[in-house]
Amino acid sequence: MAERKHGARAPETTSTVAGADWYGREIAGESHTAVLFVDLDLTEAVNQGAVFNDCTFRRAKFNLSTHTGAAFVNCTFTGCNFFDTRFTDCKMVGSMFDRCTFDVMQVSGGNWSLAGLPGADLRTASFRGVRMREADLTGVRCQGASLRDVDLSGAWMHGAQLARCDLRGSDLSAVQPENVELRGAIVTWEQAIVIATALGLDVRPE
């Protein structure tokens, strides 16, 4: 299992739900704390504002589900499938993702600060207007992905693969060009100056 930042341990769970079928279920307003969900099927579920605190999800299927204004705070996701999952204005602060798949996942708005996605394959994922301050993005694979208007300040990005990634509008102050792959990445003029400065260039007007 991938380690959390600074070696922090995953929160302990106090109850277990195994093999639950929540296919297409509406889970508006529910609240769960310190629950271990094993083989949970959330395919096509509609989540409006449900709250999960310190929960662990093992091999959960989030395929085609939608989550709006929901919270997954300090949760752990292991071997979960997020195919075409949509998160809108959700709070994922401190959550950890290990060996999950994110094919065509879409994230719009919300707070993913301190989230852990080390080594995640986000090549077909899309993040827009998301706060990801101090997130662990070491070794992420974002070739051809979209990270538009994302707050990446303080994020860990060593070894990140950002080739051909659309980064327009995102905070790139944490990017160290010598430690990431940026070939073909899409940026604005202002971002290009930030990257050039990080490379040690003395950028001046003509």
PDB file of C-alpha atoms in Angstrom:
ATOM      1  CA  MET A   1       0.000   0.000   0.000  1.00  0.00           C
ATOM      2  CA  ALA A   2       1.266   3.477  -0.850  1.00  0.00           C
ATOM      3  CA  GLU A   3       2.328   5.497   2.168  1.00  0.00           C
ATOM      4  CA  ARG A   4       0.643   8.695   3.273  1.00  0.00           C
ATOM      5  CA  LYS A   5       2.623  11.905   3.469  1.00  0.00           C
ATOM      6  CA  HIS A   6       5.136  12.034   6.307  1.00  0.00           C
ATOM      7  CA  GLY A   7       4.391   8.373   7.112  1.00  0.00           C
ATOM      8  CA  ALA A   8       1.000   9.108   8.653  1.00  0.00           C
ATOM      9  CA  ARG A   9      -1.069   6.005   9.345  1.00  0.00           C
ATOM     10  CA  ALA A  10      -4.501   5.384   7.855  1.00  0.00           C
ATOM     11  CA  PRO A  11      -7.324   6.015  10.334  1.00  0.00           C
ATOM     12  CA  GLU A  12      -8.651   2.959  12.161  1.00  0.00           C
ATOM     13  CA  THR A  13     -12.113   1.681  11.326  1.00  0.00           C
ATOM     14  CA  THR A  14     -14.643   0.481  13.907  1.00  0.00           C
ATOM     15  CA  SER A  15     -17.230  -1.311  11.753  1.00  0.00           C
ATOM     16  CA  THR A  16     -17.363  -3.196   8.450  1.00  0.00           C
ATOM     17  CA  VAL A  17     -19.807  -3.296   5.538  1.00  0.00           C
ATOM     18  CA  ALA A  18     -18.974  -6.100   3.095  1.00  0.00           C
ATOM     19  CA  GLY A  19     -20.401  -6.809  -0.356  1.00  0.00           C
ATOM     20  CA  ALA A  20     -23.115  -4.141  -0.168  1.00  0.00           C
ATOM     21  CA  ASP A  21     -25.061  -3.452  -3.375  1.00  0.00           C
ATOM     22  CA  TRP A  22     -25.673   0.293  -3.679  1.00  0.00           C
ATOM     23  CA  TYR A  23     -26.115   0.154  -7.453  1.00  0.00           C
ATOM     24  CA  GLY A  24     -28.026   3.250  -8.585  1.00  0.00           C
ATOM     25  CA  ARG A  25     -28.802   4.170  -5.000  1.00  0.00           C
ATOM     26  CA  GLU A  26     -29.415   7.746  -3.837  1.00  0.00           C
ATOM     27  CA  ILE A  27     -27.320   8.424  -0.751  1.00  0.00           C
ATOM     28  CA  ALA A  28     -28.258  12.033  -0.092  1.00  0.00           C
ATOM     29  CA  GLY A  29     -27.455  13.342   3.364  1.00  0.00           C
ATOM     30  CA  GLU A  30     -26.016  10.108   4.768  1.00  0.00           C
ATOM     31  CA  SER A  31     -23.128  10.174   7.228  1.00  0.00           C
ATOM     32  CA  HIS A  32     -20.568   7.416   7.873  1.00  0.00           C
ATOM     33  CA  THR A  33     -17.558   7.508  10.197  1.00  0.00           C
ATOM     34  CA  ALA A  34     -14.692   5.001  10.549  1.00  0.00           C
ATOM     35  CA  VAL A  35     -16.406   2.346   8.410  1.00  0.00           C
ATOM     36  CA  LEU A  36     -14.544  -0.261   6.349  1.00  0.00           C
ATOM     37  CA  PHE A  37     -16.400  -0.826   3.058  1.00  0.00           C
ATOM     38  CA  VAL A  38     -15.309  -4.012   1.264  1.00  0.00           C
ATOM     39  CA  ASP A  39     -16.451  -4.755  -2.327  1.00  0.00           C
ATOM     40  CA  LEU A  40     -19.035  -1.969  -2.218  1.00  0.00           C
ATOM     41  CA  ASP A  41     -20.893  -1.472  -5.523  1.00  0.00           C
ATOM     42  CA  LEU A  42     -21.698   2.222  -6.040  1.00  0.00           C
ATOM     43  CA  THR A  43     -22.170   1.945  -9.803  1.00  0.00           C
ATOM     44  CA  GLU A  44     -24.447   4.740 -11.071  1.00  0.00           C
ATOM     45  CA  ALA A  45     -25.127   5.869  -7.497  1.00  0.00           C
ATOM     46  CA  VAL A  46     -26.224   9.488  -6.956  1.00  0.00           C
ATOM     47  CA  ASN A  47     -24.532  11.108  -3.975  1.00  0.00           C
ATOM     48  CA  GLN A  48     -25.875  14.477  -2.881  1.00  0.00           C
ATOM     49  CA  GLY A  49     -23.999  15.734   0.160  1.00  0.00           C
ATOM     50  CA  ALA A  50     -23.230  12.440   1.899  1.00  0.00           C
ATOM     51  CA  VAL A  51     -20.327  12.568   4.363  1.00  0.00           C
ATOM     52  CA  PHE A  52     -17.681   9.878   4.880  1.00  0.00           C
ATOM     53  CA  ASN A  53     -15.067  10.533   7.583  1.00  0.00           C
ATOM     54  CA  ASP A  54     -12.050   8.284   8.231  1.00  0.00           C
ATOM     55  CA  CYS A  55     -13.562   5.494   6.116  1.00  0.00           C
ATOM     56  CA  THR A  56     -11.730   2.851   4.099  1.00  0.00           C
ATOM     57  CA  PHE A  57     -12.949   1.569   0.723  1.00  0.00           C
ATOM     58  CA  ARG A  58     -11.453  -1.673  -0.611  1.00  0.00           C
ATOM     59  CA  ARG A  59     -12.225  -2.735  -4.176  1.00  0.00           C
ATOM     60  CA  ALA A  60     -15.232  -0.388  -4.328  1.00  0.00           C
ATOM     61  CA  LYS A  61     -16.865   0.305  -7.696  1.00  0.00           C
ATOM     62  CA  PHE A  62     -17.653   3.990  -8.216  1.00  0.00           C
ATOM     63  CA  ASN A  63     -18.279   3.517 -11.948  1.00  0.00           C
ATOM     64  CA  LEU A  64     -20.607   6.097 -13.530  1.00  0.00           C
ATOM     65  CA  SER A  65     -21.571   7.489 -10.123  1.00  0.00           C
ATOM     66  CA  THR A  66     -22.049  11.207  -9.438  1.00  0.00           C
ATOM     67  CA  HIS A  67     -21.074  13.024  -6.257  1.00  0.00           C
ATOM     68  CA  THR A  68     -22.141  16.610  -5.610  1.00  0.00           C
ATOM     69  CA  GLY A  69     -21.252  18.576  -2.492  1.00  0.00           C
ATOM     70  CA  ALA A  70     -20.167  15.348  -0.805  1.00  0.00           C
ATOM     71  CA  ALA A  71     -17.253  14.798   1.574  1.00  0.00           C
ATOM     72  CA  PHE A  72     -14.729  11.952   1.776  1.00  0.00           C
ATOM     73  CA  VAL A  73     -12.430  13.323   4.475  1.00  0.00           C
ATOM     74  CA  ASN A  74      -9.268  11.448   5.458  1.00  0.00           C
ATOM     75  CA  CYS A  75     -10.553   8.316   3.721  1.00  0.00           C
ATOM     76  CA  THR A  76      -8.513   5.506   2.169  1.00  0.00           C
ATOM     77  CA  PHE A  77      -9.310   4.030  -1.255  1.00  0.00           C
ATOM     78  CA  THR A  78      -7.553   0.788  -2.181  1.00  0.00           C
ATOM     79  CA  GLY A  79      -8.067  -0.986  -5.509  1.00  0.00           C
ATOM     80  CA  CYS A  80     -11.160   1.107  -6.320  1.00  0.00           C
ATOM     81  CA  ASN A  81     -12.555   1.804  -9.785  1.00  0.00           C
ATOM     82  CA  PHE A  82     -13.560   5.382 -10.668  1.00  0.00           C
ATOM     83  CA  PHE A  83     -14.501   4.845 -14.326  1.00  0.00           C
ATOM     84  CA  ASP A  84     -16.439   7.906 -15.555  1.00  0.00           C
ATOM     85  CA  THR A  85     -17.066   9.014 -11.968  1.00  0.00           C
ATOM     86  CA  ARG A  86     -17.979  12.675 -11.523  1.00  0.00           C
ATOM     87  CA  PHE A  87     -17.130  14.743  -8.459  1.00  0.00           C
ATOM     88  CA  THR A  88     -18.573  18.256  -8.258  1.00  0.00           C
ATOM     89  CA  ASP A  89     -17.667  20.603  -5.385  1.00  0.00           C
ATOM     90  CA  CYS A  90     -16.634  17.682  -3.180  1.00  0.00           C
ATOM     91  CA  LYS A  91     -14.293  17.683  -0.193  1.00  0.00           C
ATOM     92  CA  MET A  92     -11.589  15.007  -0.383  1.00  0.00           C
ATOM     93  CA  VAL A  93      -9.123  16.555   2.083  1.00  0.00           C
ATOM     94  CA  GLY A  94      -6.499  14.121   3.341  1.00  0.00           C
ATOM     95  CA  SER A  95      -7.826  11.116   1.436  1.00  0.00           C
ATOM     96  CA  MET A  96      -5.423   8.498   0.076  1.00  0.00           C
ATOM     97  CA  PHE A  97      -5.724   6.555  -3.195  1.00  0.00           C
ATOM     98  CA  ASP A  98      -3.753   3.351  -3.734  1.00  0.00           C
ATOM     99  CA  ARG A  99      -3.870   1.145  -6.853  1.00  0.00           C
ATOM    100  CA  CYS A 100      -7.101   2.773  -8.075  1.00  0.00           C
ATOM    101  CA  THR A 101      -8.184   3.369 -11.682  1.00  0.00           C
ATOM    102  CA  PHE A 102      -9.420   6.776 -12.854  1.00  0.00           C
ATOM    103  CA  ASP A 103     -10.434   6.315 -16.493  1.00  0.00           C
ATOM    104  CA  VAL A 104     -12.326   9.400 -17.798  1.00  0.00           C
ATOM    105  CA  MET A 105     -13.004  10.580 -14.233  1.00  0.00           C
ATOM    106  CA  GLN A 106     -14.139  14.229 -14.043  1.00  0.00           C
ATOM    107  CA  VAL A 107     -13.575  16.518 -11.069  1.00  0.00           C
ATOM    108  CA  SER A 108     -15.022  20.032 -10.994  1.00  0.00           C
ATOM    109  CA  GLY A 109     -14.449  22.365  -8.061  1.00  0.00           C
ATOM    110  CA  GLY A 110     -14.014  21.187  -4.507  1.00  0.00           C
ATOM    111  CA  ASN A 111     -11.097  20.722  -2.147  1.00  0.00           C
ATOM    112  CA  TRP A 112      -8.612  17.869  -2.606  1.00  0.00           C
ATOM    113  CA  SER A 113      -5.881  19.439  -0.483  1.00  0.00           C
ATOM    114  CA  LEU A 114      -3.474  16.992   1.207  1.00  0.00           C
ATOM    115  CA  ALA A 115      -4.931  14.143  -0.860  1.00  0.00           C
ATOM    116  CA  GLY A 116      -2.540  11.345  -1.797  1.00  0.00           C
ATOM    117  CA  LEU A 117      -2.407  10.182  -5.424  1.00  0.00           C
ATOM    118  CA  PRO A 118       1.178   8.935  -5.747  1.00  0.00           C
ATOM    119  CA  GLY A 119       1.784   7.126  -9.011  1.00  0.00           C
ATOM    120  CA  ALA A 120      -1.849   7.486 -10.090  1.00  0.00           C
ATOM    121  CA  ASP A 121      -2.694   7.073 -13.779  1.00  0.00           C
ATOM    122  CA  LEU A 122      -4.712  10.217 -14.544  1.00  0.00           C
ATOM    123  CA  ARG A 123      -4.058  10.279 -18.285  1.00  0.00           C
ATOM    124  CA  THR A 124      -7.753  10.406 -19.208  1.00  0.00           C
ATOM    125  CA  ALA A 125      -8.943  12.263 -16.108  1.00  0.00           C
ATOM    126  CA  SER A 126     -10.013  15.891 -15.918  1.00  0.00           C
ATOM    127  CA  PHE A 127      -9.640  18.309 -12.978  1.00  0.00           C
ATOM    128  CA  ARG A 128     -10.986  21.853 -13.208  1.00  0.00           C
ATOM    129  CA  GLY A 129     -11.134  24.572 -10.563  1.00  0.00           C
ATOM    130  CA  VAL A 130      -9.981  22.140  -7.869  1.00  0.00           C
ATOM    131  CA  ARG A 131      -7.980  23.030  -4.776  1.00  0.00           C
ATOM    132  CA  MET A 132      -5.111  20.538  -4.447  1.00  0.00           C
ATOM    133  CA  ARG A 133      -2.777  22.333  -2.083  1.00  0.00           C
ATOM    134  CA  GLU A 134      -0.007  20.125  -0.677  1.00  0.00           C
ATOM    135  CA  ALA A 135      -1.428  17.062  -2.444  1.00  0.00           C
ATOM    136  CA  ASP A 136       0.937  14.139  -2.983  1.00  0.00           C
ATOM    137  CA  LEU A 137       1.238  13.858  -6.764  1.00  0.00           C
ATOM    138  CA  THR A 138       4.655  12.222  -6.892  1.00  0.00           C
ATOM    139  CA  GLY A 139       5.046  10.133 -10.008  1.00  0.00           C
ATOM    140  CA  VAL A 140       1.525  10.796 -11.302  1.00  0.00           C
ATOM    141  CA  ARG A 141       0.914   9.997 -14.978  1.00  0.00           C
ATOM    142  CA  CYS A 142      -0.943  12.949 -16.474  1.00  0.00           C
ATOM    143  CA  GLN A 143       0.166  12.735 -20.107  1.00  0.00           C
ATOM    144  CA  GLY A 144      -2.632  14.300 -22.132  1.00  0.00           C
ATOM    145  CA  ALA A 145      -4.791  14.945 -19.062  1.00  0.00           C
ATOM    146  CA  SER A 146      -6.486  18.214 -18.153  1.00  0.00           C
ATOM    147  CA  LEU A 147      -5.581  20.114 -14.962  1.00  0.00           C
ATOM    148  CA  ARG A 148      -7.210  23.479 -15.617  1.00  0.00           C
ATOM    149  CA  ASP A 149      -7.331  26.255 -12.997  1.00  0.00           C
ATOM    150  CA  VAL A 150      -6.079  23.881 -10.298  1.00  0.00           C
ATOM    151  CA  ASP A 151      -4.403  25.194  -7.133  1.00  0.00           C
ATOM    152  CA  LEU A 152      -1.275  23.036  -6.937  1.00  0.00           C
ATOM    153  CA  SER A 153       0.608  25.253  -4.498  1.00  0.00           C
ATOM    154  CA  GLY A 154       2.807  23.210  -2.190  1.00  0.00           C
ATOM    155  CA  ALA A 155       1.982  19.964  -3.999  1.00  0.00           C
ATOM    156  CA  TRP A 156       4.545  17.170  -4.134  1.00  0.00           C
ATOM    157  CA  MET A 157       5.213  16.666  -7.839  1.00  0.00           C
ATOM    158  CA  HIS A 158       8.591  14.949  -8.084  1.00  0.00           C
ATOM    159  CA  GLY A 159       8.611  12.604 -11.063  1.00  0.00           C
ATOM    160  CA  ALA A 160       5.203  13.761 -12.328  1.00  0.00           C
ATOM    161  CA  GLN A 161       4.581  13.041 -16.019  1.00  0.00           C
ATOM    162  CA  LEU A 162       2.887  16.159 -17.404  1.00  0.00           C
ATOM    163  CA  ALA A 163       3.694  15.808 -21.105  1.00  0.00           C
ATOM    164  CA  ARG A 164       0.878  17.217 -23.269  1.00  0.00           C
ATOM    165  CA  CYS A 165      -1.146  17.978 -20.120  1.00  0.00           C
ATOM    166  CA  ASP A 166      -3.388  21.051 -20.255  1.00  0.00           C
ATOM    167  CA  LEU A 167      -2.215  23.093 -17.274  1.00  0.00           C
ATOM    168  CA  ARG A 168      -3.666  26.469 -18.197  1.00  0.00           C
ATOM    169  CA  GLY A 169      -4.649  28.603 -15.232  1.00  0.00           C
ATOM    170  CA  SER A 170      -3.123  26.252 -12.661  1.00  0.00           C
ATOM    171  CA  ASP A 171      -0.679  27.306  -9.940  1.00  0.00           C
ATOM    172  CA  LEU A 172       2.673  25.832 -11.005  1.00  0.00           C
ATOM    173  CA  SER A 173       4.777  27.356  -8.251  1.00  0.00           C
ATOM    174  CA  ALA A 174       5.492  23.880  -6.815  1.00  0.00           C
ATOM    175  CA  VAL A 175       6.685  22.480 -10.148  1.00  0.00           C
ATOM    176  CA  GLN A 176      10.431  21.938 -10.405  1.00  0.00           C
ATOM    177  CA  PRO A 177      11.018  21.587 -14.158  1.00  0.00           C
ATOM    178  CA  GLU A 178      14.137  19.490 -13.710  1.00  0.00           C
ATOM    179  CA  ASN A 179      12.138  16.856 -11.791  1.00  0.00           C
ATOM    180  CA  VAL A 180       9.010  16.563 -13.958  1.00  0.00           C
ATOM    181  CA  GLU A 181       8.248  15.808 -17.610  1.00  0.00           C
ATOM    182  CA  LEU A 182       6.734  18.905 -19.260  1.00  0.00           C
ATOM    183  CA  ARG A 183       7.347  18.269 -22.963  1.00  0.00           C
ATOM    184  CA  GLY A 184       4.326  19.490 -24.940  1.00  0.00           C
ATOM    185  CA  ALA A 185       2.405  20.666 -21.849  1.00  0.00           C
ATOM    186  CA  ILE A 186      -0.116  23.432 -22.578  1.00  0.00           C
ATOM    187  CA  VAL A 187       0.494  26.588 -20.513  1.00  0.00           C
ATOM    188  CA  THR A 188      -0.169  30.329 -20.707  1.00  0.00           C
ATOM    189  CA  TRP A 189       2.507  32.975 -21.231  1.00  0.00           C
ATOM    190  CA  GLU A 190       2.403  33.811 -17.518  1.00  0.00           C
ATOM    191  CA  GLN A 191       2.953  30.174 -16.578  1.00  0.00           C
ATOM    192  CA  ALA A 192       5.812  29.904 -19.058  1.00  0.00           C
ATOM    193  CA  ILE A 193       7.541  32.717 -17.205  1.00  0.00           C
ATOM    194  CA  VAL A 194       7.054  30.896 -13.873  1.00  0.00           C
ATOM    195  CA  ILE A 195       8.644  27.762 -15.351  1.00  0.00           C
ATOM    196  CA  ALA A 196      11.488  29.683 -16.951  1.00  0.00           C
ATOM    197  CA  THR A 197      12.208  31.427 -13.649  1.00  0.00           C
ATOM    198  CA  ALA A 198      12.221  28.068 -11.850  1.00  0.00           C
ATOM    199  CA  LEU A 199      14.870  26.944 -14.358  1.00  0.00           C
ATOM    200  CA  GLY A 200      17.027  29.861 -13.264  1.00  0.00           C
ATOM    201  CA  LEU A 201      16.476  32.048 -16.316  1.00  0.00           C
ATOM    202  CA  ASP A 202      16.533  35.810 -15.905  1.00  0.00           C
ATOM    203  CA  VAL A 203      13.336  36.777 -17.719  1.00  0.00           C
ATOM    204  CA  ARG A 204      13.207  40.465 -18.710  1.00  0.00           C
ATOM    205  CA  PRO A 205      11.051  42.602 -20.976  1.00  0.00           C
ATOM    206  CA  GLU A 206      12.707  43.632 -24.231  1.00  0.00           C
TER     207      GLU A 206
END
